[in-house]
PDB file of C-alpha atoms in Angstrom:
ATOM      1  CA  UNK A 174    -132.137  -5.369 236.149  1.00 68.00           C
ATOM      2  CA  UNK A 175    -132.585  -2.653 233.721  1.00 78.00           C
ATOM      3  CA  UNK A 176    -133.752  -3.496 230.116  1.00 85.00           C
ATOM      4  CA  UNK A 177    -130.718  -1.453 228.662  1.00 91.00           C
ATOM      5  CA  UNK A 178    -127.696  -0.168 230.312  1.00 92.00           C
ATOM      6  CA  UNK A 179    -125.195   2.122 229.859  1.00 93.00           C
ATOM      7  CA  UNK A 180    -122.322   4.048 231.347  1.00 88.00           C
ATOM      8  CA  UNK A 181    -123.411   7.563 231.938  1.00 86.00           C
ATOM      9  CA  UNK A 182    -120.173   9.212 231.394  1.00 86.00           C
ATOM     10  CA  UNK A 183    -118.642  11.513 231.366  1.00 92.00           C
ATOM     11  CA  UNK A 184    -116.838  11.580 228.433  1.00 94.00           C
ATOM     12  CA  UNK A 185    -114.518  14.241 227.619  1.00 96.00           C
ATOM     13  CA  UNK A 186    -112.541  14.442 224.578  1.00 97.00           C
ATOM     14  CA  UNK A 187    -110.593  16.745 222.902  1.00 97.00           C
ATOM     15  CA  UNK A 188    -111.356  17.664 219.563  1.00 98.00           C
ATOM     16  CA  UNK A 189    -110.149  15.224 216.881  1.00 98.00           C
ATOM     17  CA  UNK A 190    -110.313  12.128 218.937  1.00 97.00           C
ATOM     18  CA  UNK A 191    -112.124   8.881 218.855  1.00 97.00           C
ATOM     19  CA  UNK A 192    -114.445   7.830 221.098  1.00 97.00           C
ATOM     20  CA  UNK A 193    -116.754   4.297 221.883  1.00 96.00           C
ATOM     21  CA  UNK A 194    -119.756   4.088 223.632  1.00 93.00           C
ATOM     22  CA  UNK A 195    -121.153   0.622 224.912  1.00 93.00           C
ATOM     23  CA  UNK A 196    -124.621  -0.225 225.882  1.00 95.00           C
ATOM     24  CA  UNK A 197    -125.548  -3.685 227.144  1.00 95.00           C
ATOM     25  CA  UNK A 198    -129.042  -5.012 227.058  1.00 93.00           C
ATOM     26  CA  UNK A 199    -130.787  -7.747 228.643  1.00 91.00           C
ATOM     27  CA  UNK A 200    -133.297  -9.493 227.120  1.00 86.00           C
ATOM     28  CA  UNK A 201    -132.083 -11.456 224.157  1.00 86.00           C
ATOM     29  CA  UNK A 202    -135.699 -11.133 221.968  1.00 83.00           C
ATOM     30  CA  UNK A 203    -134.720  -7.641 221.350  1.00 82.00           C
ATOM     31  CA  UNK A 204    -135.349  -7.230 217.707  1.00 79.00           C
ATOM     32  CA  UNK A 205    -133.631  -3.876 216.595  1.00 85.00           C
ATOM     33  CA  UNK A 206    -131.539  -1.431 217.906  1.00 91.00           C
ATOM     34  CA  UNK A 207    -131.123   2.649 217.880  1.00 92.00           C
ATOM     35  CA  UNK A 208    -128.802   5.631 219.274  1.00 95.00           C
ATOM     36  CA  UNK A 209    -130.197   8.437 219.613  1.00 95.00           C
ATOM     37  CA  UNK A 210    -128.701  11.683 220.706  1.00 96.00           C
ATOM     38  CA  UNK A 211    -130.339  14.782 223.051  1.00 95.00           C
ATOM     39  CA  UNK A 212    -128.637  17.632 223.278  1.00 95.00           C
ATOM     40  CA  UNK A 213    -129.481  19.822 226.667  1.00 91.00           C
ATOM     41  CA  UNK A 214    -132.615  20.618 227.465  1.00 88.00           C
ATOM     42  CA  UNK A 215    -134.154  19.215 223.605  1.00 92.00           C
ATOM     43  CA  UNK A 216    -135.508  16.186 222.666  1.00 94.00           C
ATOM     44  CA  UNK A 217    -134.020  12.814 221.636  1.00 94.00           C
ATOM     45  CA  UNK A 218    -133.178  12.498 217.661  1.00 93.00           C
ATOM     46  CA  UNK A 219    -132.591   9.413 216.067  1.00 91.00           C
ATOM     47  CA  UNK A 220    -128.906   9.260 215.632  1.00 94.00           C
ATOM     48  CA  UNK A 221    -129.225   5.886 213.736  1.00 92.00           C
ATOM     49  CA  UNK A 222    -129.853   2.298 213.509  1.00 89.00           C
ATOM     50  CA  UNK A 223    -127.894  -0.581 214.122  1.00 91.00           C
ATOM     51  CA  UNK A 224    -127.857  -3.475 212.223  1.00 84.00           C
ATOM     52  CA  UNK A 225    -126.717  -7.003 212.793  1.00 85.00           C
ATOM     53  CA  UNK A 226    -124.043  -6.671 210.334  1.00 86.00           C
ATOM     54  CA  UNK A 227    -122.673  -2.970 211.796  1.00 88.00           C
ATOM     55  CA  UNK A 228    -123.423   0.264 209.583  1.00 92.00           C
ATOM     56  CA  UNK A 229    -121.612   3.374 209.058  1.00 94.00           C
ATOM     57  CA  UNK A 230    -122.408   6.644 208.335  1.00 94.00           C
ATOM     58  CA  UNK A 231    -120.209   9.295 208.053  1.00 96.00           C
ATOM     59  CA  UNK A 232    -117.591   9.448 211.271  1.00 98.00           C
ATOM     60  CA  UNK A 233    -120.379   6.890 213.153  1.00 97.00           C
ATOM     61  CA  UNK A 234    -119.939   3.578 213.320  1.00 97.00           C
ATOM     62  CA  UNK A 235    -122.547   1.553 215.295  1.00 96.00           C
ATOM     63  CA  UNK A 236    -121.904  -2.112 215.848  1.00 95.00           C
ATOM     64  CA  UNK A 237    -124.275  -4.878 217.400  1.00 95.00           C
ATOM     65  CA  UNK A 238    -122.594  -8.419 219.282  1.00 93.00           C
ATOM     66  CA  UNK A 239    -126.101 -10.665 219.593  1.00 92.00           C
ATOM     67  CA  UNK A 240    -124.426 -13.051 221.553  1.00 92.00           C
ATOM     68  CA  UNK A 241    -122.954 -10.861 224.248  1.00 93.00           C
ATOM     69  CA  UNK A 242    -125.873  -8.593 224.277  1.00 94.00           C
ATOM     70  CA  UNK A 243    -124.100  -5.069 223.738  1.00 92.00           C
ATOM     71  CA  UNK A 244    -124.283  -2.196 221.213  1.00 95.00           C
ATOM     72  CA  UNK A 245    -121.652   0.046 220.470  1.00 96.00           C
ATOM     73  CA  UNK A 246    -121.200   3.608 218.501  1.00 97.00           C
ATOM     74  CA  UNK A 247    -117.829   4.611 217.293  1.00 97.00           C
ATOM     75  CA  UNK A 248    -117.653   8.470 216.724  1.00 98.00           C
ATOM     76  CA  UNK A 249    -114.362   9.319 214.674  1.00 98.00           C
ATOM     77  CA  UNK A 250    -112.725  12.792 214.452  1.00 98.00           C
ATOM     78  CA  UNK A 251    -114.887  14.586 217.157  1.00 98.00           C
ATOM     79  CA  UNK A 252    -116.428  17.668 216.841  1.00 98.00           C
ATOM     80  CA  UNK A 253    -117.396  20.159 219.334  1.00 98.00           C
ATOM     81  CA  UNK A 254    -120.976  19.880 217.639  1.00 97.00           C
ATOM     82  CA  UNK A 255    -121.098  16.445 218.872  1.00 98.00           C
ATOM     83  CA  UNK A 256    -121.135  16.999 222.356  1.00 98.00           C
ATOM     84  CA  UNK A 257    -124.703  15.501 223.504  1.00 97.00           C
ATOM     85  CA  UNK A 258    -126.305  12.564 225.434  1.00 95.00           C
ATOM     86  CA  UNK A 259    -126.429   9.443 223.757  1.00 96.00           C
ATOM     87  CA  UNK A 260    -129.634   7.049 224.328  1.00 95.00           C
ATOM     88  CA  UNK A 261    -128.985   3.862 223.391  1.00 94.00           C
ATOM     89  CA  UNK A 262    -132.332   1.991 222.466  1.00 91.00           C
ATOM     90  CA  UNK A 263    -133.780  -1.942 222.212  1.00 89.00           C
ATOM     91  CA  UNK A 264    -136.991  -2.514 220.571  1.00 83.00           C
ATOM     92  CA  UNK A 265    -138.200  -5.996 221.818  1.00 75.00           C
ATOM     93  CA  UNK A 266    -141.422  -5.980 219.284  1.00 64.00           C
ATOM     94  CA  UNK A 267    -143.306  -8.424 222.161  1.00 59.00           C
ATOM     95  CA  UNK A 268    -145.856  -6.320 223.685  1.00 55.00           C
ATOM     96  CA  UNK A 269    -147.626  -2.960 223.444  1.00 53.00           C
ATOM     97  CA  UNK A 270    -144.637  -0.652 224.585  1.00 57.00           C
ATOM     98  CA  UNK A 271    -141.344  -2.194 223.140  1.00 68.00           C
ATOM     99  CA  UNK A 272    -138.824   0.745 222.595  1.00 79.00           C
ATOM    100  CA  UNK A 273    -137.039   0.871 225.862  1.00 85.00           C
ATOM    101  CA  UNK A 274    -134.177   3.852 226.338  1.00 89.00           C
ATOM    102  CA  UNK A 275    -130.995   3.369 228.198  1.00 91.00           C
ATOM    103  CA  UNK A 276    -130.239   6.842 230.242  1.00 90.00           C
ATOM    104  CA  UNK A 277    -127.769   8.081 228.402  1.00 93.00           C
ATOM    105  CA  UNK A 278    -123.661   8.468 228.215  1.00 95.00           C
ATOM    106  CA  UNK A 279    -123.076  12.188 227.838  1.00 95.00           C
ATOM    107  CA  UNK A 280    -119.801  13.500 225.634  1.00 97.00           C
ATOM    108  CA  UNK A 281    -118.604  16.880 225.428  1.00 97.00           C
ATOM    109  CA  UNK A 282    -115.958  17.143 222.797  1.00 98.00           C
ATOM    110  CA  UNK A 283    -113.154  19.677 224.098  1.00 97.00           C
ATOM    111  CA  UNK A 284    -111.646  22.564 221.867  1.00 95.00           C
TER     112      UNK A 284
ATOM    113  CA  UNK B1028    -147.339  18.965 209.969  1.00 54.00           C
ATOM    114  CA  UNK B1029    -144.053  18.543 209.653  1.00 78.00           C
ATOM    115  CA  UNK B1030    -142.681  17.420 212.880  1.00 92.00           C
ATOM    116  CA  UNK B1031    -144.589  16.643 216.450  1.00 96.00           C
ATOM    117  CA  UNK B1032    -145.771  19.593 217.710  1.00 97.00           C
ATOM    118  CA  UNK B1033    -146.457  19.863 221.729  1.00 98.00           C
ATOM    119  CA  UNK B1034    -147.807  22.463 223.861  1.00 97.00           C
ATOM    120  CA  UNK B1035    -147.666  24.340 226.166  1.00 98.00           C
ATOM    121  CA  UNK B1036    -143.764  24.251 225.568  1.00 97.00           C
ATOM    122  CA  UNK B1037    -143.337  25.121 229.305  1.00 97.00           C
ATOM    123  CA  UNK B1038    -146.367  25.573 232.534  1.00 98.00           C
ATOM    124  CA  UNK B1039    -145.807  26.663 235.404  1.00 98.00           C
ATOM    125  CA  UNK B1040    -148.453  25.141 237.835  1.00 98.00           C
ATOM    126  CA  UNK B1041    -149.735  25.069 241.523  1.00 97.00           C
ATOM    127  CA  UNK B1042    -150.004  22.068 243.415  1.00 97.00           C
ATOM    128  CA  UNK B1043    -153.059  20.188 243.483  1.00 98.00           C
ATOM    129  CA  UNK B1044    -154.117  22.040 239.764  1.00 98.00           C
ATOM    130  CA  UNK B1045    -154.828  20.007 237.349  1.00 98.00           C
ATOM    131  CA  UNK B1046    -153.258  20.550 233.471  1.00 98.00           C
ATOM    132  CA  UNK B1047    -153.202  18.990 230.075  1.00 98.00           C
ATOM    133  CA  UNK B1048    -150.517  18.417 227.901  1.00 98.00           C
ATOM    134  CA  UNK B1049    -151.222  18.221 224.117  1.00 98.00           C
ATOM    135  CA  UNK B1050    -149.558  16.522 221.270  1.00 98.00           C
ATOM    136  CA  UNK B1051    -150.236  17.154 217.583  1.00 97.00           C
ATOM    137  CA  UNK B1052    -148.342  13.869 215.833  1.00 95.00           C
ATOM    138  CA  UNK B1053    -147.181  13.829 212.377  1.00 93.00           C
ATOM    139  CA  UNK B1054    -149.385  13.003 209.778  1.00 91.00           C
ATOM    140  CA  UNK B1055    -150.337   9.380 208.872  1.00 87.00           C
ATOM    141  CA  UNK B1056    -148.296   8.235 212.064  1.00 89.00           C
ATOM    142  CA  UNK B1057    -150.782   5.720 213.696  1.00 88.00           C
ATOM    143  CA  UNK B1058    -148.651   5.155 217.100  1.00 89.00           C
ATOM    144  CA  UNK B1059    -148.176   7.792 219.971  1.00 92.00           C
ATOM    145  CA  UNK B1060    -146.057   7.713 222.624  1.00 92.00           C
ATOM    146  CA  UNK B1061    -146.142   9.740 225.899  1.00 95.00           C
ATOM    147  CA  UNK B1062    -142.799   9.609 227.883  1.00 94.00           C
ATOM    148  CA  UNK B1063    -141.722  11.770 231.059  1.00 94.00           C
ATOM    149  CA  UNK B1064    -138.097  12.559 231.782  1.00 93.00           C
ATOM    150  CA  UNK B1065    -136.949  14.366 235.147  1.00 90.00           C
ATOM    151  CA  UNK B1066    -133.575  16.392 235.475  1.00 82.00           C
ATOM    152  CA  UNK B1067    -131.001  14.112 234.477  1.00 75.00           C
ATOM    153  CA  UNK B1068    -132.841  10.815 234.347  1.00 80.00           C
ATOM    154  CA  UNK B1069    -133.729   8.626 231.304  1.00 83.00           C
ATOM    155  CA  UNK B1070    -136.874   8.517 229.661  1.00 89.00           C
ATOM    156  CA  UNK B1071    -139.727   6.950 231.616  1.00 90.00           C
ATOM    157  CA  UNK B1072    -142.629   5.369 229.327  1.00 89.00           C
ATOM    158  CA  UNK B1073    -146.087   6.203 230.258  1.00 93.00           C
ATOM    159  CA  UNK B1074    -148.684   4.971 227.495  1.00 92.00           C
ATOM    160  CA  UNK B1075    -148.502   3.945 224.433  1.00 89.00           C
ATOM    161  CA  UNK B1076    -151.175   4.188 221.405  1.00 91.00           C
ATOM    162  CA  UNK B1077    -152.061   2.810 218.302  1.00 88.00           C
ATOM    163  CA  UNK B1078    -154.890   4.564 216.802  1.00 88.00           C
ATOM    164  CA  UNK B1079    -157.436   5.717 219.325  1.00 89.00           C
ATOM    165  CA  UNK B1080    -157.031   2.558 221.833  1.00 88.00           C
ATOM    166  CA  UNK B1081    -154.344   2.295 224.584  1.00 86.00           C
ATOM    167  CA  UNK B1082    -153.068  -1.106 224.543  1.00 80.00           C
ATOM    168  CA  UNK B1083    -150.328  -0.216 226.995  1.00 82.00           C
ATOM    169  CA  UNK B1084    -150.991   2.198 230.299  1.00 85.00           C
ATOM    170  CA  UNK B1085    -148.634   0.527 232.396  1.00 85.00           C
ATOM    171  CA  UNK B1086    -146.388   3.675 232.538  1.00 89.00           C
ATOM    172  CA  UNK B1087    -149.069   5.760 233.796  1.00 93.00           C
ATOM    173  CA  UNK B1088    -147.679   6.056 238.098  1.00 93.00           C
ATOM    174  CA  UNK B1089    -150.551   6.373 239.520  1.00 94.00           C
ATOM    175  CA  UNK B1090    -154.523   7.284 238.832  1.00 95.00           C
ATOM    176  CA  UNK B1091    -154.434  11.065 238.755  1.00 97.00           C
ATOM    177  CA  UNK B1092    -152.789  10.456 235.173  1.00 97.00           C
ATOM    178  CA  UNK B1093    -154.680   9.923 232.276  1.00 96.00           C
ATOM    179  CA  UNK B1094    -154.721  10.572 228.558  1.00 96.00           C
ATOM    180  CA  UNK B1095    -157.058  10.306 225.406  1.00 95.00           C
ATOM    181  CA  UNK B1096    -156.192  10.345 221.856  1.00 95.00           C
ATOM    182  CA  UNK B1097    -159.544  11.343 218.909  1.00 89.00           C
ATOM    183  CA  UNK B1098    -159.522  10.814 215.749  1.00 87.00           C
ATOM    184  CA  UNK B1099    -156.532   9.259 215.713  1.00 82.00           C
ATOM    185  CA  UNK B1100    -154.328  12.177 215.581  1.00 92.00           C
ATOM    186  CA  UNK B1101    -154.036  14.748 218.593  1.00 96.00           C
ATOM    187  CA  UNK B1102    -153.558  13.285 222.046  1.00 97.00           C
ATOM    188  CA  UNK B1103    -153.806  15.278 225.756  1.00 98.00           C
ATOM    189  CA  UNK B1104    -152.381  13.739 228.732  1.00 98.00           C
ATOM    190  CA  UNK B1105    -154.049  14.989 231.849  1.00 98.00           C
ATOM    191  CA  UNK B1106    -152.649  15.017 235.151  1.00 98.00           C
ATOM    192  CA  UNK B1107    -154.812  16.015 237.957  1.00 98.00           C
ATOM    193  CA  UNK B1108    -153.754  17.297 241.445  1.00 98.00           C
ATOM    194  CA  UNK B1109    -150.360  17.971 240.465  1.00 98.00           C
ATOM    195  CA  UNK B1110    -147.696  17.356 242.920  1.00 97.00           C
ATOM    196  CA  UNK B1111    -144.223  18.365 243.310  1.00 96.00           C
ATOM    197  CA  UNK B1112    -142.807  15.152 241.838  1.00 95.00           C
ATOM    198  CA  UNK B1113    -145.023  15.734 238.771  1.00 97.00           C
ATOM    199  CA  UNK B1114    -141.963  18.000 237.671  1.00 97.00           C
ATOM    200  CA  UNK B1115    -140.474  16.860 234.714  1.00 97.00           C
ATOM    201  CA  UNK B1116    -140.014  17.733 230.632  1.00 96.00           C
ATOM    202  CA  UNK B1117    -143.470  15.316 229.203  1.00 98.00           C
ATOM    203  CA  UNK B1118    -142.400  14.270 225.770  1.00 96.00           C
ATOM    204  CA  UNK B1119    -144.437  12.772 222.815  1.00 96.00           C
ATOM    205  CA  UNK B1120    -143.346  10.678 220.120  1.00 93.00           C
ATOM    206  CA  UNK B1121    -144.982   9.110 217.163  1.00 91.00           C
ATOM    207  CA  UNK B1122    -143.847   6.289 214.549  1.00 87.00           C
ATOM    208  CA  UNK B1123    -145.883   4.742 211.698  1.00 81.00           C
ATOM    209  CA  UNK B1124    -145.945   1.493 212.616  1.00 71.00           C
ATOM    210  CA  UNK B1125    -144.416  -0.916 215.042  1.00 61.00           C
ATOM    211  CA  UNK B1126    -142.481  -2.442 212.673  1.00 55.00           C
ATOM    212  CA  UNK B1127    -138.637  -2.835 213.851  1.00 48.00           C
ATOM    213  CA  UNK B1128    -136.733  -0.409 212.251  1.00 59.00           C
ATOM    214  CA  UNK B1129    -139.097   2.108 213.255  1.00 64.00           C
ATOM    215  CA  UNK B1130    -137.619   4.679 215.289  1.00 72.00           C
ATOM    216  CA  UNK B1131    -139.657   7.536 217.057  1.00 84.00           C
ATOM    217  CA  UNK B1132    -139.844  11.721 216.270  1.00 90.00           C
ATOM    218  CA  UNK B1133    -140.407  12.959 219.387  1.00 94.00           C
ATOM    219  CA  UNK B1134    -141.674  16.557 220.225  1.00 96.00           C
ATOM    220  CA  UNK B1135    -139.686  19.401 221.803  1.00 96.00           C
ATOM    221  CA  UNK B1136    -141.350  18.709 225.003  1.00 97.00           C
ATOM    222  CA  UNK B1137    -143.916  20.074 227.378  1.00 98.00           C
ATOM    223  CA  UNK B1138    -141.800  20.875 230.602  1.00 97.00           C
ATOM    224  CA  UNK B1139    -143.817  21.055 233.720  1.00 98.00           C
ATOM    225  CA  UNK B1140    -143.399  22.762 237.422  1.00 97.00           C
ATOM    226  CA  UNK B1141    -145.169  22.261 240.128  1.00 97.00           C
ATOM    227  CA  UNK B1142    -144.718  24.740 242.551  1.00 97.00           C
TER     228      UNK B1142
END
């Protein structure tokens, strides 16, 4: 089973809309959370962090259940410059290598 | 500098060459990452270090890969041999600490063909 998992999409919106994306992970040590986004053929950014209590910042919203193991990211009022891949990440802080990236659920925000 | 800086930003390679990937982390961050990622696949952890030690190679797939990090700055990943399935974009990343709220800057990439 992977460490994270996600749905790979696609998602396509039109512009204006909201839109959720869930990521499940599986090992219930995992210590803190991340999205990330990668647009084509660049390298992952750190969207932001997700904290136990749920943060926002500007039209994200990322949210964290501990006892059902899943992340999710709220993106309100969509805009085409959001179109991307998002990673969703666990750090399990128990060994050596500890960030581990889910593949991705790729959006492309419609005119 | 400012950001992680990789290069070269794209080879072109023969099989069975062999090439090196570099990877200039930012300043002051103390743990590098090397990750691979093929066409439309996640990210694929290869070795991890903290200073100039390598507590974590299990990512490397098989013994033709290898990499070295001096001074605890710049790091090169070696592959030699290349093969076909070598193809893929060769990322670096570097954080400050391991702390948990650390997230990673990764570098544009190094993307690699084997032809």
């Amino acid at each position: 089973r992977k460490e994270v998992e996600q749905d790979p999409g696609p998602f396509n919106v039109p512009e204006g809309a909201t839109v959720a994306f869930n990521c499940t992970y599986s090992n219930s040590a995992s210590q803190s959370f991340f999205w990330y986004r990668q647009d084509c053929r660049k390298e992952p950014k750190l969207l932001m962090s997700v904290y136990s209590s749920g943060n926002e910042d500007g039209r994200f919203t990322a949210q964290l259940n501990r006892a059902s193991q899943y992340i999710s990211l709220l993106i309100r009022d969509s805009k085409l410059s959001d179109s991307a891949t998002y990673l969703c990440v666990v750090n399990l802080q128990t060994g050596a290598n500890n960030l581990f990236f889910g593949t991705g659920t790729r959006l492309t925000v419609i005119p | 500098g400012a950001g992680v800086s990789q290069s070269p930003s794209n080879k072109v390679t023969e099989k069975g060459k062999d090439v090196e990937l570099r990877c200039d982390p930012i300043s002051g961050h103390t743990a590098l990452y090397w990750y691979r990622q093929s066409l439309g696949q996640g990210l694929e952890f290869l070795i991890y270090f903290q200073g100039n030690s390598a507590p974590d190679k299990s990512g490397l797939p098989s013994d033709r890969f290898s990499a070295e990090r001096t001074g605890g700055s710049v790091s090169t990943l070696t592959i030699q041999r290349t093969q076909q399935e070598d193809s893929a974009v060769y990322l670096c990343a570097s954080s400050l600490g391991r702390q948990p709220n650390y997230g990673y800057t990764f570098g544009s990439g190094t993307r690699l063909t084997v032809v």
